[in-house]
Coordinates of C-alpha atoms and ligand atoms in Angstrom, one line a residue:
X1 CA 47.3 -115.4 13.7
X2 CA 43.7 -112.9 13.8
X3 CA 43.2 -113.8 17.7
X4 CA 40.9 -110.8 18.4
X5 CA 38.1 -113.8 19.0
X6 CA 40.8 -114.6 22.3
X7 CA 40.7 -111.1 22.6
X8 CA 37.9 -110.9 23.2
X9 CA 36.8 -113.2 25.0
X10 CA 39.4 -112.5 27.2
X11 CA 38.5 -108.9 28.3
X12 CA 41.7 -107.9 26.6
X13 CA 42.0 -105.0 23.4
X14 CA 40.8 -105.5 20.2
X15 CA 41.1 -103.1 16.7
X16 CA 37.4 -103.8 16.0
X17 CA 34.3 -106.5 17.2
X18 CA 34.7 -110.3 16.4
X19 CA 31.6 -111.9 14.9
X20 CA 31.0 -115.8 14.3
X21 CA 27.3 -117.4 13.3
X22 CA 26.0 -120.0 15.3
X23 CA 25.8 -122.7 13.0
X24 CA 27.8 -121.5 11.0
X25 CA 28.4 -124.4 9.0
X26 CA 24.9 -125.6 7.4
X27 CA 22.6 -126.3 4.9
X28 CA 22.2 -122.7 4.3
X29 CA 25.7 -123.0 2.0
X30 CA 25.0 -124.4 -0.8
X31 CA 29.1 -126.0 -0.6
X32 CA 27.7 -128.1 2.6
X33 CA 24.3 -129.3 1.1
X34 CA 26.9 -130.6 -2.0
X35 CA 28.6 -132.9 0.7
X36 CA 25.6 -133.7 2.2
X37 CA 24.2 -135.4 -1.5
X38 CA 26.9 -137.5 -1.1
X39 CA 27.0 -138.5 2.9
X40 CA 24.1 -138.6 5.9
X41 CA 24.9 -136.4 7.9
X42 CA 27.0 -138.7 10.9
X43 CA 28.8 -140.0 8.2
X44 CA 30.1 -136.4 8.0
X45 CA 30.1 -135.8 11.5
X46 CA 32.7 -138.6 11.4
X47 CA 35.2 -138.5 8.4
X48 CA 37.7 -135.8 9.9
X49 CA 38.3 -135.1 6.2
X50 CA 34.5 -134.3 4.7
X51 CA 34.5 -132.2 8.6
X52 CA 36.4 -130.4 8.3
X53 CA 35.9 -129.2 4.8
X54 CA 32.6 -127.9 6.0
X55 CA 34.5 -126.1 9.1
X56 CA 36.6 -124.5 6.8
X57 CA 33.3 -123.5 4.1
X58 CA 32.0 -120.6 6.0
X59 CA 35.6 -119.0 7.0
X60 CA 37.0 -118.6 3.8
X61 CA 32.6 -117.7 2.4
X62 CA 32.0 -115.2 5.3
X63 CA 34.8 -114.5 6.9
X64 CA 34.4 -114.7 10.6
X65 CA 36.4 -114.3 13.1
X66 CA 36.2 -118.4 14.5
X67 CA 36.1 -121.6 13.2
X68 CA 33.7 -123.9 14.7
X69 CA 34.6 -128.0 14.8
X70 CA 31.8 -129.0 12.0
X71 CA 29.8 -132.1 14.8
X72 CA 27.2 -131.9 16.8
X73 CA 25.9 -132.5 20.2
X74 CA 24.3 -135.7 20.5
X75 CA 27.9 -137.2 19.3
X76 CA 29.1 -137.7 23.0
X77 CA 25.9 -139.7 23.8
X78 CA 26.0 -141.6 20.5
X79 CA 29.7 -142.5 22.5
X80 CA 28.4 -143.4 26.2
X81 CA 25.9 -146.1 24.3
X82 CA 22.9 -144.9 23.0
X83 CA 22.0 -145.7 19.3
X84 CA 21.3 -142.3 17.2
X85 CA 19.9 -141.6 14.0
X86 CA 18.5 -138.4 12.6
X87 CA 16.0 -137.9 10.1
X88 CA 15.3 -135.4 7.6
X89 CA 11.6 -134.4 9.5
X90 CA 12.1 -135.7 12.7
X91 CA 15.2 -134.7 13.6
X92 CA 17.5 -136.6 15.6
X93 CA 16.2 -139.9 17.4
X94 CA 18.6 -141.5 20.8
X95 CA 17.4 -144.5 22.0
X96 CA 16.8 -146.5 23.9
X97 CA 15.6 -142.8 26.0
X98 CA 17.4 -143.1 29.6
X99 CA 14.1 -143.7 32.0
X100 CA 15.2 -146.0 35.0
X101 CA 17.6 -147.9 36.8
X102 CA 18.4 -150.4 34.5
X103 CA 19.1 -148.5 31.1
X104 CA 21.1 -145.3 33.6
X105 CA 23.3 -148.4 33.8
X106 CA 24.3 -150.2 30.3
X107 CA 25.5 -146.2 30.5
X108 CA 29.6 -145.9 30.2
X109 CA 32.1 -142.6 31.3
X110 CA 33.7 -143.0 27.2
X111 CA 37.6 -142.4 26.5
X112 CA 37.6 -138.9 25.0
X113 CA 40.5 -139.7 22.8
X114 CA 39.5 -144.0 22.0
X115 CA 35.7 -142.8 20.9
X116 CA 35.2 -139.4 19.6
X117 CA 38.9 -140.3 18.5
X118 CA 36.8 -138.8 14.6
X119 CA 36.3 -135.8 16.4
X120 CA 40.7 -134.9 17.3
X121 CA 41.6 -136.2 14.2
X122 CA 38.8 -133.2 12.9
X123 CA 40.6 -130.3 15.6
X124 CA 44.2 -131.4 14.5
X125 CA 43.5 -131.1 10.5
X126 CA 41.6 -128.2 11.5
X127 CA 45.1 -126.7 13.1
X128 CA 47.0 -127.5 10.5
X129 CA 44.6 -125.4 7.2
X130 CA 43.4 -122.3 9.3
X131 CA 47.1 -121.8 10.4
X132 CA 46.5 -119.5 12.4
X133 CA 44.2 -117.5 10.0
X134 CA 41.0 -117.9 13.0
X135 CA 40.5 -119.0 16.3
X136 CA 39.4 -123.2 16.0
X137 CA 36.6 -123.2 18.7
X138 CA 35.3 -126.4 20.2
X139 CA 32.4 -126.8 21.7
X140 CA 29.6 -129.3 23.6
X141 CA 26.4 -129.8 24.9
X142 CA 26.2 -128.6 28.1
X143 CA 25.1 -131.6 31.1
X144 CA 20.9 -130.5 31.0
X145 CA 20.7 -130.0 27.6
X146 CA 23.1 -133.4 26.5
X147 CA 20.2 -135.2 29.2
X148 CA 17.2 -134.1 27.5
X149 CA 18.0 -136.0 24.6
X150 CA 18.8 -139.1 26.4
X151 CA 15.3 -138.8 28.0
X152 CA 13.2 -137.9 26.2
X153 CA 15.3 -140.0 22.8
X154 CA 14.5 -136.6 21.0
X155 CA 13.7 -133.5 20.1
X156 CA 10.8 -132.1 22.7
X157 CA 8.0 -129.7 23.7
X158 CA 7.2 -129.5 26.7
X159 CA 10.3 -131.6 28.4
X160 CA 7.7 -133.9 30.4
X161 CA 9.8 -137.3 30.8
X162 CA 13.4 -135.0 32.1
X163 CA 11.4 -133.1 34.3
X164 CA 9.1 -135.8 36.0
X165 CA 12.4 -137.9 36.5
X166 CA 13.9 -135.4 38.0
X167 CA 10.7 -133.9 40.4
X168 CA 10.0 -137.7 40.1
X169 CA 13.4 -139.5 41.2
X170 CA 15.3 -136.9 41.5
X171 CA 18.7 -139.9 42.5
X172 CA 18.0 -141.2 38.5
X173 CA 18.5 -137.8 37.1
X174 CA 21.6 -137.2 39.8
X175 CA 23.6 -140.1 38.9
X176 CA 22.5 -139.4 35.6
X177 CA 24.0 -136.2 35.9
X178 CA 26.8 -137.3 37.3
X179 CA 27.7 -139.7 34.3
X180 CA 26.2 -136.3 31.8
X181 CA 28.5 -134.9 33.1
X182 CA 32.3 -136.4 33.7
X183 CA 31.8 -137.6 29.8
X184 CA 31.6 -134.1 29.3
X185 CA 34.6 -132.6 31.5
X186 CA 37.1 -134.8 29.7
X187 CA 35.6 -134.4 26.1
X188 CA 36.1 -130.8 26.3
X189 CA 39.6 -131.3 27.5
X190 CA 40.1 -134.2 25.2
X191 CA 39.1 -131.2 21.9
X192 CA 41.6 -128.8 24.1
X193 CA 44.4 -131.6 23.9
X194 CA 43.9 -131.9 20.8
X195 CA 43.9 -127.7 19.7
X196 CA 40.3 -126.2 20.0
X197 CA 41.4 -122.7 21.3
X198 CA 37.4 -121.5 22.6
X199 CA 35.3 -123.8 24.2
X200 CA 31.7 -123.7 24.3
X201 CA 29.0 -124.8 26.3
X202 CA 25.7 -125.2 24.5
X203 CA 22.6 -125.6 26.7
X204 CA 19.9 -124.6 24.4
X205 CA 17.2 -125.6 26.6
X206 CA 18.2 -124.1 29.8
X207 CA 14.6 -121.5 29.6
X208 CA 13.0 -123.7 30.4
X209 CA 12.8 -123.3 34.0
X210 CA 12.1 -121.3 36.9
X211 CA 15.3 -119.6 38.2
X212 CA 15.4 -121.4 41.6
X213 CA 15.3 -125.4 39.7
X214 CA 17.3 -123.3 36.7
X215 CA 20.4 -123.5 39.6
X216 CA 19.8 -126.5 41.2
X217 CA 19.1 -128.6 37.5
X218 CA 21.3 -126.6 35.4
X219 CA 23.1 -124.7 36.4
X220 CA 25.1 -126.7 38.9
X221 CA 26.8 -129.2 36.1
X222 CA 27.4 -126.1 33.2
X223 CA 29.5 -124.5 36.7
X224 CA 31.8 -128.5 37.6
X225 CA 31.8 -128.8 34.3
X226 CA 33.2 -125.4 33.3
X227 CA 35.1 -125.1 36.7
X228 CA 36.7 -128.4 36.2
X229 CA 38.1 -126.9 33.0
X230 CA 39.2 -123.8 34.8
X231 CA 41.8 -126.2 37.6
X232 CA 42.7 -129.2 35.1
X233 CA 43.8 -125.9 32.7
X234 CA 45.8 -123.8 36.0
X235 CA 47.7 -127.2 36.8
X236 CA 48.8 -127.9 33.0
X237 CA 49.7 -124.6 32.5
X238 CA 47.7 -124.4 29.5
X239 CA 47.3 -120.9 28.9
X240 CA 44.1 -119.4 29.8
X241 CA 41.6 -121.0 27.4
X242 CA 38.3 -118.8 27.0
X243 CA 34.9 -121.1 28.1
X244 CA 31.5 -119.6 26.4
X245 CA 28.2 -120.8 28.3
X246 CA 25.4 -120.1 26.2
X247 CA 21.3 -120.4 27.7
X248 CA 18.8 -120.5 25.8
X249 CA 15.6 -117.9 26.2
X250 CA 18.1 -116.7 29.0
X251 CA 16.9 -113.1 30.2
X252 CA 15.3 -114.7 33.7
X253 CA 17.9 -116.9 35.1
X254 CA 20.7 -114.0 34.5
X255 CA 20.3 -113.4 38.1
X256 CA 21.8 -116.9 38.6
X257 CA 23.8 -117.8 35.4
X258 CA 26.6 -115.1 36.0
X259 CA 27.3 -117.4 39.3
X260 CA 29.5 -119.4 37.2
X261 CA 33.5 -118.2 35.6
X262 CA 32.3 -119.0 32.4
X263 CA 34.6 -115.8 30.4
X264 CA 32.5 -115.7 28.2
X265 CA 28.3 -115.5 27.7
X266 CA 26.2 -115.6 24.7
X267 CA 23.1 -114.9 25.0
X268 CA 19.8 -115.1 22.6
X269 CA 18.3 -111.6 21.1
X270 CA 15.5 -111.9 23.7
X271 CA 16.3 -108.8 25.4
X272 CA 18.2 -106.5 25.2
X273 CA 22.3 -107.4 25.2
X274 CA 22.8 -103.6 27.4
X275 CA 20.1 -104.7 30.1
X276 CA 22.0 -107.6 29.8
X277 CA 25.3 -106.7 30.6
X278 CA 24.7 -104.2 33.4
X279 CA 22.7 -107.0 34.8
X280 CA 26.2 -108.8 34.8
X281 CA 28.4 -106.7 34.9
X282 CA 32.8 -106.7 34.1
X283 CA 33.6 -110.6 34.9
X284 CA 32.0 -111.5 31.7
X285 CA 32.7 -110.3 28.0
X286 CA 29.0 -111.7 26.0
X287 CA 28.1 -112.7 22.9
X288 CA 25.1 -112.8 20.6
X289 CA 22.6 -111.3 20.1
X290 CA 20.6 -110.7 17.0
X291 CA 17.8 -112.4 15.7
X292 CA 18.1 -115.2 13.2
X293 CA 15.1 -114.0 11.7
X294 CA 16.3 -111.2 11.3
X295 CA 18.7 -112.4 8.6
X296 CA 15.7 -112.4 6.1
X297 CA 15.2 -107.7 6.7
X298 CA 16.6 -106.6 3.4
X299 CA 20.8 -105.7 3.6
X300 CA 19.9 -101.9 5.0
X301 CA 18.2 -102.6 7.5
X302 CA 20.0 -105.6 9.4
X303 CA 22.7 -103.0 8.7
X304 CA 20.4 -101.4 10.9
X305 CA 19.9 -104.1 13.5
X306 CA 24.4 -104.5 13.6
X307 CA 24.2 -100.5 15.0
X308 CA 22.1 -101.0 17.1
X309 CA 23.3 -104.4 19.0
X310 CA 26.9 -102.6 18.6
X311 CA 25.8 -99.9 20.3
X312 CA 24.6 -101.4 22.8
X313 CA 28.0 -103.1 23.6
X314 CA 30.3 -99.7 24.4
X315 CA 30.1 -100.6 27.9
X316 CA 30.6 -104.6 27.7
X317 CA 34.4 -106.1 28.9
X318 CA 34.0 -107.7 25.9
X319 CA 31.9 -107.8 23.1
X320 CA 31.4 -111.5 19.7
X321 CA 28.6 -110.5 18.1
X322 CA 26.4 -113.0 16.9
X323 CA 23.2 -114.5 16.2
X324 CA 20.7 -115.5 19.0
X325 CA 20.8 -119.1 18.1
X326 CA 21.9 -120.6 14.9
X327 CA 21.1 -119.9 11.3
X328 CA 18.3 -121.2 9.6
X329 CA 18.8 -123.0 6.7
X330 CA 16.6 -121.2 4.5
X331 CA 18.7 -118.0 4.7
X332 CA 20.3 -115.3 2.1
X333 CA 24.1 -116.0 2.0
X334 CA 24.6 -113.0 0.9
X335 CA 22.5 -111.7 3.5
X336 CA 24.6 -113.9 6.3
X337 CA 27.9 -112.5 4.2
X338 CA 26.5 -108.7 5.0
X339 CA 26.2 -108.6 8.1
X340 CA 29.6 -110.2 8.9
X341 CA 31.2 -106.9 7.0
X342 CA 28.7 -104.9 8.4
X343 CA 29.7 -105.6 11.6
X344 CA 33.6 -105.4 10.7
X345 CA 32.5 -102.0 9.6
X346 CA 30.9 -100.7 12.6
X347 CA 32.4 -102.5 14.3
X348 CA 35.5 -100.4 14.7
X349 CA 36.1 -100.2 18.9
Ligands
CP3_401 O1 28.1 -124.9 14.6 C1 28.1 -125.5 13.8 O2 28.1 -124.9 12.8 C2 29.2 -126.9 14.4 C3 28.0 -127.1 13.9 C4 26.8 -128.2 15.2 C5 25.6 -128.5 14.4 N1 25.7 -129.1 15.4 C6 25.9 -129.6 13.6 C7 24.4 -129.6 12.7 C8 26.8 -127.3 16.5 C9 27.7 -126.6 17.3 C10 25.6 -128.1 16.8 C11 24.9 -127.7 17.8 C12 24.2 -127.9 18.2 N2 23.1 -130.2 17.6 C13 22.1 -128.2 19.0 C14 23.0 -127.2 20.3 C15 23.5 -125.7 19.6 C16 21.4 -125.0 18.8 O3 21.5 -125.3 17.8 O4 20.3 -125.2 19.6 C17 21.5 -129.0 19.0 C18 20.4 -128.9 20.0 C19 22.1 -130.2 17.7 C20 20.8 -131.2 18.0 C21 21.0 -131.2 16.7 N3 21.1 -131.3 15.3 C22 19.7 -131.6 16.5 C23 17.9 -130.7 16.6 C24 19.4 -131.2 14.9 C25 18.3 -131.1 14.1 C26 17.9 -130.4 12.9 C27 18.3 -129.4 12.9 O5 18.9 -128.4 12.3 O6 18.0 -130.8 11.7 C28 21.0 -131.9 14.6 C29 21.3 -131.8 13.2 C30 22.1 -130.7 12.9 N4 23.4 -130.0 13.3 C31 22.6 -131.0 11.4 C32 23.7 -129.4 11.1 C33 24.8 -129.1 10.5 C34 21.4 -130.9 10.0 C35 22.2 -132.3 9.6 C36 21.7 -131.8 8.1 O7 22.8 -131.5 7.3 O8 20.4 -132.8 8.1

């Protein structure tokens, strides 16, 4: 089995730097578009045979060192009782948005094996299909990033409703976060029981806070999830399932982030990865951090970018090469293939 990704997560020695790409299954791949022509996005997420098929597409086409479950961070929110729709230009819409006690009261903490059985089913199919070729990553939105969609009702620019709730009705925010945190914890445990070999928490929007607000209103809940999973793993002798914590726009928050007990910190591209490694120390492996738009450079220049990042990570406890955020739909596939090859060729450790 190629377990290089898992070993890098745990800070063990590896023959080369492993690589996978955030959003590696998706619209930049023709094979994905072909399936999407036939079914809408939510149906794709909920049909385990199709979800496992699109999960495998980048594994076969790119030669990455990990597969990531095909789903979305908003899937568990629907299971909590909100209506979820995806629109072509607008993105996701959740309704009715959660901004008062009565809408909060209607939300439940779903039993994942019941309401989200299709996710566990996809994971089981994938473990069989992967046959140990590469490990399978499960994932969830982190509590804060998930809650922004519930409070805003969709994607947001300035997160006004979320911040207003935090500052005007902190008790309401805390009650919402309790439910969201419990949901995500149980959801990730169910994914691990089904066969996920690592899990990633996406805190895509947590970079909107000052450091002290980030610690209090986002990090504390992500930490709760991670700690619960770590204790549960220990008590149930489940071995060491790595937890990756990704924070978008993390540069100003590293002092806070390094207090969490994830195995791996996912970094965006707005900072030098060596500076991040120096700040967080050798208690963590790091994942990142190429600008997704660097994939529009000519191949030779992509190679230089790869070289540069690799040269900055030699002192890291472990490094998993990735983009600093999801691959964009317009990205030339050839360049993604070239990126993976460059990492494998240049990343001997
Ligand atoms: O990484 C992977 O390949 C696994 C699949 C995955 C998707 N979304 C599939 C998807 C993962 C890990 C996500 C995470 C996700 N979803 C995040 C956190 C990471 C990040 O990228 O910031 C967020 C914020 C979402 C919410 C979301 N889902 C939005 C805002 C959108 C619309 C914008 C867009 O890119 O279309 C989605 C839709 C979505 N999720 C698509 C895919 C492949 C596109 C759907 C389509 O086929 O039309």
